[in-house]
PDB file of C-alpha atoms in Angstrom:
ATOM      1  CA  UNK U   7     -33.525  -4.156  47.456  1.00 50.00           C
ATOM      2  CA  UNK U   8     -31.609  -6.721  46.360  1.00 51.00           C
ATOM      3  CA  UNK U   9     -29.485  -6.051  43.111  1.00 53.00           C
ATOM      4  CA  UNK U  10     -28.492  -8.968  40.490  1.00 47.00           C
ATOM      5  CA  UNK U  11     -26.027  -8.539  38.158  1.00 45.00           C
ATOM      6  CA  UNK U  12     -27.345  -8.476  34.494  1.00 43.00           C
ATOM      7  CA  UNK U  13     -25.311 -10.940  31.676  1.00 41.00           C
ATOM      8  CA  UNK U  14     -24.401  -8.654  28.849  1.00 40.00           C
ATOM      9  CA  UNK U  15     -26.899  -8.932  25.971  1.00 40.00           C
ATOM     10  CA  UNK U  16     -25.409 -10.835  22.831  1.00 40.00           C
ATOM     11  CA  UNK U  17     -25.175  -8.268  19.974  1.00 42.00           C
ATOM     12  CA  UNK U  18     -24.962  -9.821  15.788  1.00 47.00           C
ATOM     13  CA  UNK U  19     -21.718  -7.937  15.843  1.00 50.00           C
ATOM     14  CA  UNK U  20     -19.312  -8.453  18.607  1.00 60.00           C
ATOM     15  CA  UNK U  21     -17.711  -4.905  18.855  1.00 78.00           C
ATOM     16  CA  UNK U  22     -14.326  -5.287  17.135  1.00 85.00           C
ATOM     17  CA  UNK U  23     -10.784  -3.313  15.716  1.00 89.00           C
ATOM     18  CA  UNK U  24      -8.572  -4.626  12.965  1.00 92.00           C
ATOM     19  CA  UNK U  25      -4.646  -3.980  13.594  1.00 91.00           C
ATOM     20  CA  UNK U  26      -4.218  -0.252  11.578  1.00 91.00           C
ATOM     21  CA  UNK U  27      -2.910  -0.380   8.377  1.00 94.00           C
ATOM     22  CA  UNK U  28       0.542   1.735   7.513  1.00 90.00           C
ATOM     23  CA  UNK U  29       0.752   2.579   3.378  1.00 92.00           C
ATOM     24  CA  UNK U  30       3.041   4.642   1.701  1.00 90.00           C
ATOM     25  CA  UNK U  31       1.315   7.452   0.121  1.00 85.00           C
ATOM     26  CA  UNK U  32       1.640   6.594  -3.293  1.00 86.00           C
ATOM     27  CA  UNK U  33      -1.273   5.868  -5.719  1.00 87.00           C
ATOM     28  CA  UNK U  34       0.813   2.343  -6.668  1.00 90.00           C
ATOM     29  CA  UNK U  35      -0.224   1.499  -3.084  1.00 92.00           C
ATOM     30  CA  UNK U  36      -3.677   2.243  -3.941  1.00 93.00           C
ATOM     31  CA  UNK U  37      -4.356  -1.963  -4.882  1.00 95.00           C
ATOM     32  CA  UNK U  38      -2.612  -3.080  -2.059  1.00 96.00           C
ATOM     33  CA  UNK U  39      -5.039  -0.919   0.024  1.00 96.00           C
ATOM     34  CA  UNK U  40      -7.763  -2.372  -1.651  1.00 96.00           C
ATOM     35  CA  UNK U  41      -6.555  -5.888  -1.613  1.00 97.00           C
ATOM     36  CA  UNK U  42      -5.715  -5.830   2.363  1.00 97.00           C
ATOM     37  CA  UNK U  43      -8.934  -4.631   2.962  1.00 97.00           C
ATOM     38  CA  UNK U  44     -11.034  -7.166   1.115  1.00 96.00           C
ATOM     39  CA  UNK U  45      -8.415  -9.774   3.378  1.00 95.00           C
ATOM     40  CA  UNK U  46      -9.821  -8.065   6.939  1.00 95.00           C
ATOM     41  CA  UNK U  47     -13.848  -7.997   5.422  1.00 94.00           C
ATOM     42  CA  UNK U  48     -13.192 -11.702   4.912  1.00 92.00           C
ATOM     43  CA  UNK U  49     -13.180 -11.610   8.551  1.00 88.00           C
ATOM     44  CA  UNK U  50     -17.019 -11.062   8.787  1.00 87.00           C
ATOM     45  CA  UNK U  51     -18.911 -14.186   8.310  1.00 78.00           C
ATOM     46  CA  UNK U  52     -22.337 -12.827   6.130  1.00 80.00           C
ATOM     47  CA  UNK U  53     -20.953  -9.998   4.719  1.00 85.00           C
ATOM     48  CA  UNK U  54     -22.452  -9.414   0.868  1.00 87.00           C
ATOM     49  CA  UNK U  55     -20.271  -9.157  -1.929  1.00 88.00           C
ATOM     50  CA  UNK U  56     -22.190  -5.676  -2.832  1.00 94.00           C
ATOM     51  CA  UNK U  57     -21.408  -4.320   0.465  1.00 95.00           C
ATOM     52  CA  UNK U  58     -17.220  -5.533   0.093  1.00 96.00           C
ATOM     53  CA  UNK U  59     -17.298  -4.070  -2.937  1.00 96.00           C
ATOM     54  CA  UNK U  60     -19.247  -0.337  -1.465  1.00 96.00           C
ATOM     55  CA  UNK U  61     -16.240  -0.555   1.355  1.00 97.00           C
ATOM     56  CA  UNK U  62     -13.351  -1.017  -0.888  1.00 97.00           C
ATOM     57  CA  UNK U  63     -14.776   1.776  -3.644  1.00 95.00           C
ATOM     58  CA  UNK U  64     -14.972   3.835  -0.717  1.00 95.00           C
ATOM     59  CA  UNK U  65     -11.569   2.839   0.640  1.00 96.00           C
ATOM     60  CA  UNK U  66      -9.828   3.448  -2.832  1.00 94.00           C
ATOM     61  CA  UNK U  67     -11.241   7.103  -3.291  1.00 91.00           C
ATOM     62  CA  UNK U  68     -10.522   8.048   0.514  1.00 92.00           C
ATOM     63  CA  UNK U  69      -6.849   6.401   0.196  1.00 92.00           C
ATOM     64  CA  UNK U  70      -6.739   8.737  -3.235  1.00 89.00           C
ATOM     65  CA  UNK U  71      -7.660  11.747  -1.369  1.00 85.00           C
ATOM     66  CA  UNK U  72      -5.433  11.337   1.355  1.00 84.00           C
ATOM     67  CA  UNK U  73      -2.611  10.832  -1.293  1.00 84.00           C
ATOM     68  CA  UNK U  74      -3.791  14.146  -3.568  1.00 80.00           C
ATOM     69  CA  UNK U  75      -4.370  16.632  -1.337  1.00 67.00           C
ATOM     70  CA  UNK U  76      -2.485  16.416   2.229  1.00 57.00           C
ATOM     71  CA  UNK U  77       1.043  16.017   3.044  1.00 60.00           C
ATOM     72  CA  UNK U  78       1.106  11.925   2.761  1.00 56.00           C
ATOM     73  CA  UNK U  79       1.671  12.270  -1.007  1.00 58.00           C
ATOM     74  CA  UNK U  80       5.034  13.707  -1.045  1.00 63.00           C
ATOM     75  CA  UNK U  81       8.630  11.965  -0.361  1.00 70.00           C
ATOM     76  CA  UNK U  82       7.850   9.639   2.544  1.00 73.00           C
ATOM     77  CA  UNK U  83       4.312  10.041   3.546  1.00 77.00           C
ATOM     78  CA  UNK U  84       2.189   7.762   4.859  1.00 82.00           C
ATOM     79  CA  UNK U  85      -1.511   7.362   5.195  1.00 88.00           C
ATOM     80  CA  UNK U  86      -2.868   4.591   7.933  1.00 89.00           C
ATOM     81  CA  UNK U  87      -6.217   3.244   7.159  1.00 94.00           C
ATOM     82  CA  UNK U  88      -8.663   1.473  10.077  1.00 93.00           C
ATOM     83  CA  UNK U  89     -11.482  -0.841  10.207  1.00 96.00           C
ATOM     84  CA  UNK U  90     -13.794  -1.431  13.190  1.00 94.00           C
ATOM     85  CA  UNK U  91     -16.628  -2.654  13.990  1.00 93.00           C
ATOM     86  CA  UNK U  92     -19.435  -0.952  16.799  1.00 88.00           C
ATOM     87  CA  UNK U  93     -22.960  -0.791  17.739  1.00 82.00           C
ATOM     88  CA  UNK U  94     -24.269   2.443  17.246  1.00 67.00           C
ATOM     89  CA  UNK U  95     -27.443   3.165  19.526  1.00 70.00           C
ATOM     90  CA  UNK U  96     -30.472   2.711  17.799  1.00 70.00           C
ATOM     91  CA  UNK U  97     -28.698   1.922  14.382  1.00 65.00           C
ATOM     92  CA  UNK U  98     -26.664  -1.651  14.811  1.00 80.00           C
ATOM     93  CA  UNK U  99     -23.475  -2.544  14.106  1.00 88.00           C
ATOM     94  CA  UNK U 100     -21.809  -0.476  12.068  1.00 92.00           C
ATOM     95  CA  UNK U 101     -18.228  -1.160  10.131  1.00 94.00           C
ATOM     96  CA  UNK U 102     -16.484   2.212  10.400  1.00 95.00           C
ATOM     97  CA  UNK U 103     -13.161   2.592   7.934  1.00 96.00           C
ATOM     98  CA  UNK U 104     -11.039   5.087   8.532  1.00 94.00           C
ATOM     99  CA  UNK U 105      -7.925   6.943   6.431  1.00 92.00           C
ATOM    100  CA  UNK U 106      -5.338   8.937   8.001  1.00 88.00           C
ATOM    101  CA  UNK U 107      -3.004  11.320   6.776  1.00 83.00           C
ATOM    102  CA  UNK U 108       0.261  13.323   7.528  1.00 75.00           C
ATOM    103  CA  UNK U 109      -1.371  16.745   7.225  1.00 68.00           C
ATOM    104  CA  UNK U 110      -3.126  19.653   5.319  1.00 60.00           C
ATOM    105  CA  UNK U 111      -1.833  21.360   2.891  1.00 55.00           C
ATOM    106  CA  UNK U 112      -4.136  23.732   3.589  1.00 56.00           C
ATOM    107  CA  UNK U 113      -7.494  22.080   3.614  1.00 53.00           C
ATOM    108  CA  UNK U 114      -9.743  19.300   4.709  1.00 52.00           C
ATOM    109  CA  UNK U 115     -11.822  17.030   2.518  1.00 53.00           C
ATOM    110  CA  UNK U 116     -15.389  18.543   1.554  1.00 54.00           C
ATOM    111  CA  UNK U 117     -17.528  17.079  -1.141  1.00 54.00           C
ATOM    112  CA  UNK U 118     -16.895  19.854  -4.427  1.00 55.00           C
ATOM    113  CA  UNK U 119     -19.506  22.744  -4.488  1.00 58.00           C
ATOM    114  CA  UNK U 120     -22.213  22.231  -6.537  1.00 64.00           C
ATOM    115  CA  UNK U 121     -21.664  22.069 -10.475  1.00 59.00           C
ATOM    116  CA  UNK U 122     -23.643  22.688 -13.506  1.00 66.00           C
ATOM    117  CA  UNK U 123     -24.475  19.219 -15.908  1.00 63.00           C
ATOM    118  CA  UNK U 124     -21.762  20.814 -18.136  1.00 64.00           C
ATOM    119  CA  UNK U 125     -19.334  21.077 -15.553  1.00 60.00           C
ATOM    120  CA  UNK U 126     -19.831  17.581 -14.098  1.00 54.00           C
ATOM    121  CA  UNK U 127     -19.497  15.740 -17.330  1.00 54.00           C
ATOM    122  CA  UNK U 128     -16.045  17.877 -18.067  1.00 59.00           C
ATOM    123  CA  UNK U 129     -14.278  17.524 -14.976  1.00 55.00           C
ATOM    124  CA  UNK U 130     -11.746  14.913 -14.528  1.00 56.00           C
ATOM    125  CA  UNK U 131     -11.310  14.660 -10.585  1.00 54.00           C
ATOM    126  CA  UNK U 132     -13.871  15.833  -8.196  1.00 56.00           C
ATOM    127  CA  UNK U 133     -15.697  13.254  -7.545  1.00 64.00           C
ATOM    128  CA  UNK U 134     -14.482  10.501  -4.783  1.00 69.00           C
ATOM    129  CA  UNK U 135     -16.047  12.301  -1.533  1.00 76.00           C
ATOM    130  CA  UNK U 136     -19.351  12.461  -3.469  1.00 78.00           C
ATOM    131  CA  UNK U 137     -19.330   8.447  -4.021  1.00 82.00           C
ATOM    132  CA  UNK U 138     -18.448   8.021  -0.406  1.00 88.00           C
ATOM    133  CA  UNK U 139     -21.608  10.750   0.502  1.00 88.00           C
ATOM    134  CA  UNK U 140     -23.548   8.562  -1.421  1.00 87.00           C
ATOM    135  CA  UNK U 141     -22.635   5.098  -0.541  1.00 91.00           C
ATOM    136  CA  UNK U 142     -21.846   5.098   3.352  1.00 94.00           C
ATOM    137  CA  UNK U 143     -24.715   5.654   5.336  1.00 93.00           C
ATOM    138  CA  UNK U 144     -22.445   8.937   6.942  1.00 92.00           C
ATOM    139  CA  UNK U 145     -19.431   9.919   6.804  1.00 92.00           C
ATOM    140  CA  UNK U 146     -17.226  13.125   8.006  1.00 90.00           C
ATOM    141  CA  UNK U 147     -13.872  13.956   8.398  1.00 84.00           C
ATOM    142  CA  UNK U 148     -12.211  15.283  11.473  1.00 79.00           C
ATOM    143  CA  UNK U 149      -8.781  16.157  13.092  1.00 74.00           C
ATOM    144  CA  UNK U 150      -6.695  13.710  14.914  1.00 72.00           C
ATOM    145  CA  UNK U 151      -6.239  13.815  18.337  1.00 65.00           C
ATOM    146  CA  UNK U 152      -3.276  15.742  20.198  1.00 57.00           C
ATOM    147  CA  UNK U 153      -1.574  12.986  21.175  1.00 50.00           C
ATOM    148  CA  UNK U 154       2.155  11.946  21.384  1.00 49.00           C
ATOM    149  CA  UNK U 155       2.384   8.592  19.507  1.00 51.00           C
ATOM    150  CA  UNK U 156      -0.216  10.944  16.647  1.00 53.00           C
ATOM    151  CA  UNK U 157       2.338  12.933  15.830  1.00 54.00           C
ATOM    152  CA  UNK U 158       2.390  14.453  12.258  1.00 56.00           C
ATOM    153  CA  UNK U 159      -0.483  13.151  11.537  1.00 60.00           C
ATOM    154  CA  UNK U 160      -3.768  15.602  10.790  1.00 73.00           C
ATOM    155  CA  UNK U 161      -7.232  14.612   9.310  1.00 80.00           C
ATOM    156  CA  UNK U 162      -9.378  11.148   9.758  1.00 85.00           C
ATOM    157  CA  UNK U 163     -11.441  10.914   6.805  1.00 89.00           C
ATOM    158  CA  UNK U 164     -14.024   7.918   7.712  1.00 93.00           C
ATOM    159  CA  UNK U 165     -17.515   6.203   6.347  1.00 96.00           C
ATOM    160  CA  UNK U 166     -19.561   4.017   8.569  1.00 95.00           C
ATOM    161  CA  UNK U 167     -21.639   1.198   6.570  1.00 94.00           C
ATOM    162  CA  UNK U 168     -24.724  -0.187   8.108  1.00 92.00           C
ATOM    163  CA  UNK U 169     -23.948  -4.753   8.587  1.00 90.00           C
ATOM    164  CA  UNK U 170     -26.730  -6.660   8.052  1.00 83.00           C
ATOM    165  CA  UNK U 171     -28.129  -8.041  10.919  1.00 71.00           C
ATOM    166  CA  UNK U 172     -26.342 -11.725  10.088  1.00 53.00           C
ATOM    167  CA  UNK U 173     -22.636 -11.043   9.615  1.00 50.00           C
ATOM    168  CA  UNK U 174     -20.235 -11.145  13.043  1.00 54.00           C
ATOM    169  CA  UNK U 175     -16.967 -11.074  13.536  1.00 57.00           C
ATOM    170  CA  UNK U 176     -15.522 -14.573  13.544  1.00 61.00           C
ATOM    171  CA  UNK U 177     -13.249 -14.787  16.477  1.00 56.00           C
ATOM    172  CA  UNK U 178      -9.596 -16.163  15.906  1.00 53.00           C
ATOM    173  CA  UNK U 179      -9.258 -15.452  12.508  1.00 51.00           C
TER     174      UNK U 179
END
């Protein structure tokens, strides 16, 4: 049997990471998020401006979160956000953002219990892991590894958002 070595097949989206992101864990930082972020989607070549805009929405209420809740928000937190790009088996590529913070407080992110109408329409907060449930096509949230160069740090939040099948990463840029 002879055996021949196989090229490797040409996927629409090379896999790829962005450099992680380093924020203070303010809410002022919360444009700056957003505008770094709309710099790195740039990166993909046939990316729609509904999907850019699905990303950052997402970004801002998982930055917000990370800021509220955890450790990150108080005197010299920090939250780091990621961006990467991977083909999921069966699914495509995928653009997977990710925000992580200094540690709980006591709890991860969950979407809020269910609510009456009445409730819903009164409440002032509440509601950023339901728009990410609703726009990514999954999301979760999970603890950071146990690793040295990790330390102090404690939850990933992330959302993974389906590309269409003609946007790549453009190399160099």
């Amino acid at each position: 049997m002879v055996i021949v070595p196989q090229p490797p097949v040409a996927t629409a989206h090379p896999e790829r990471r962005w450099e992680p992101r380093l924020y203070p864990g303010t809410l002022a930082t919360t444009g700056r998020v957003r505008s770094d972020l709309r710099t790195d989607l740039a990166r993909l070549t046939g990316l729609g401006g509904d999907l850019v805009e699905t990303v950052v929405l997402c970004a801002s209420e998982m930055f917000a979160n990370a800021v509220e809740h955890p450790r990150s928000g108080e005197a010299d937190g920090r939250v780091i956000r990621t961006l990467a790009v991977h083909t999921a088996p069966g699914a495509g590529s995928v653009l997977r953002l990710s925000v992580i913070d200094d540690g709980a407080r006591g709890t991860r992110p969950l979407v809020p219990r269910q609510r009456t109408a009445g409730e819903w329409w009164e409440a002032e907060r509440g509601r950023g892991l339901l728009l990410v449930e609703h726009t990514a096509a999954d999301w979760g949230a999970r603890p950071v590894l146990d690793f040295p160069f990790c330390a102090g740090l404690d939850t990933v939040t992330w959302a993974e958002f389906a590309l269409p099948v003609p946007a790549r990463a453009e190399p160099g840029r």
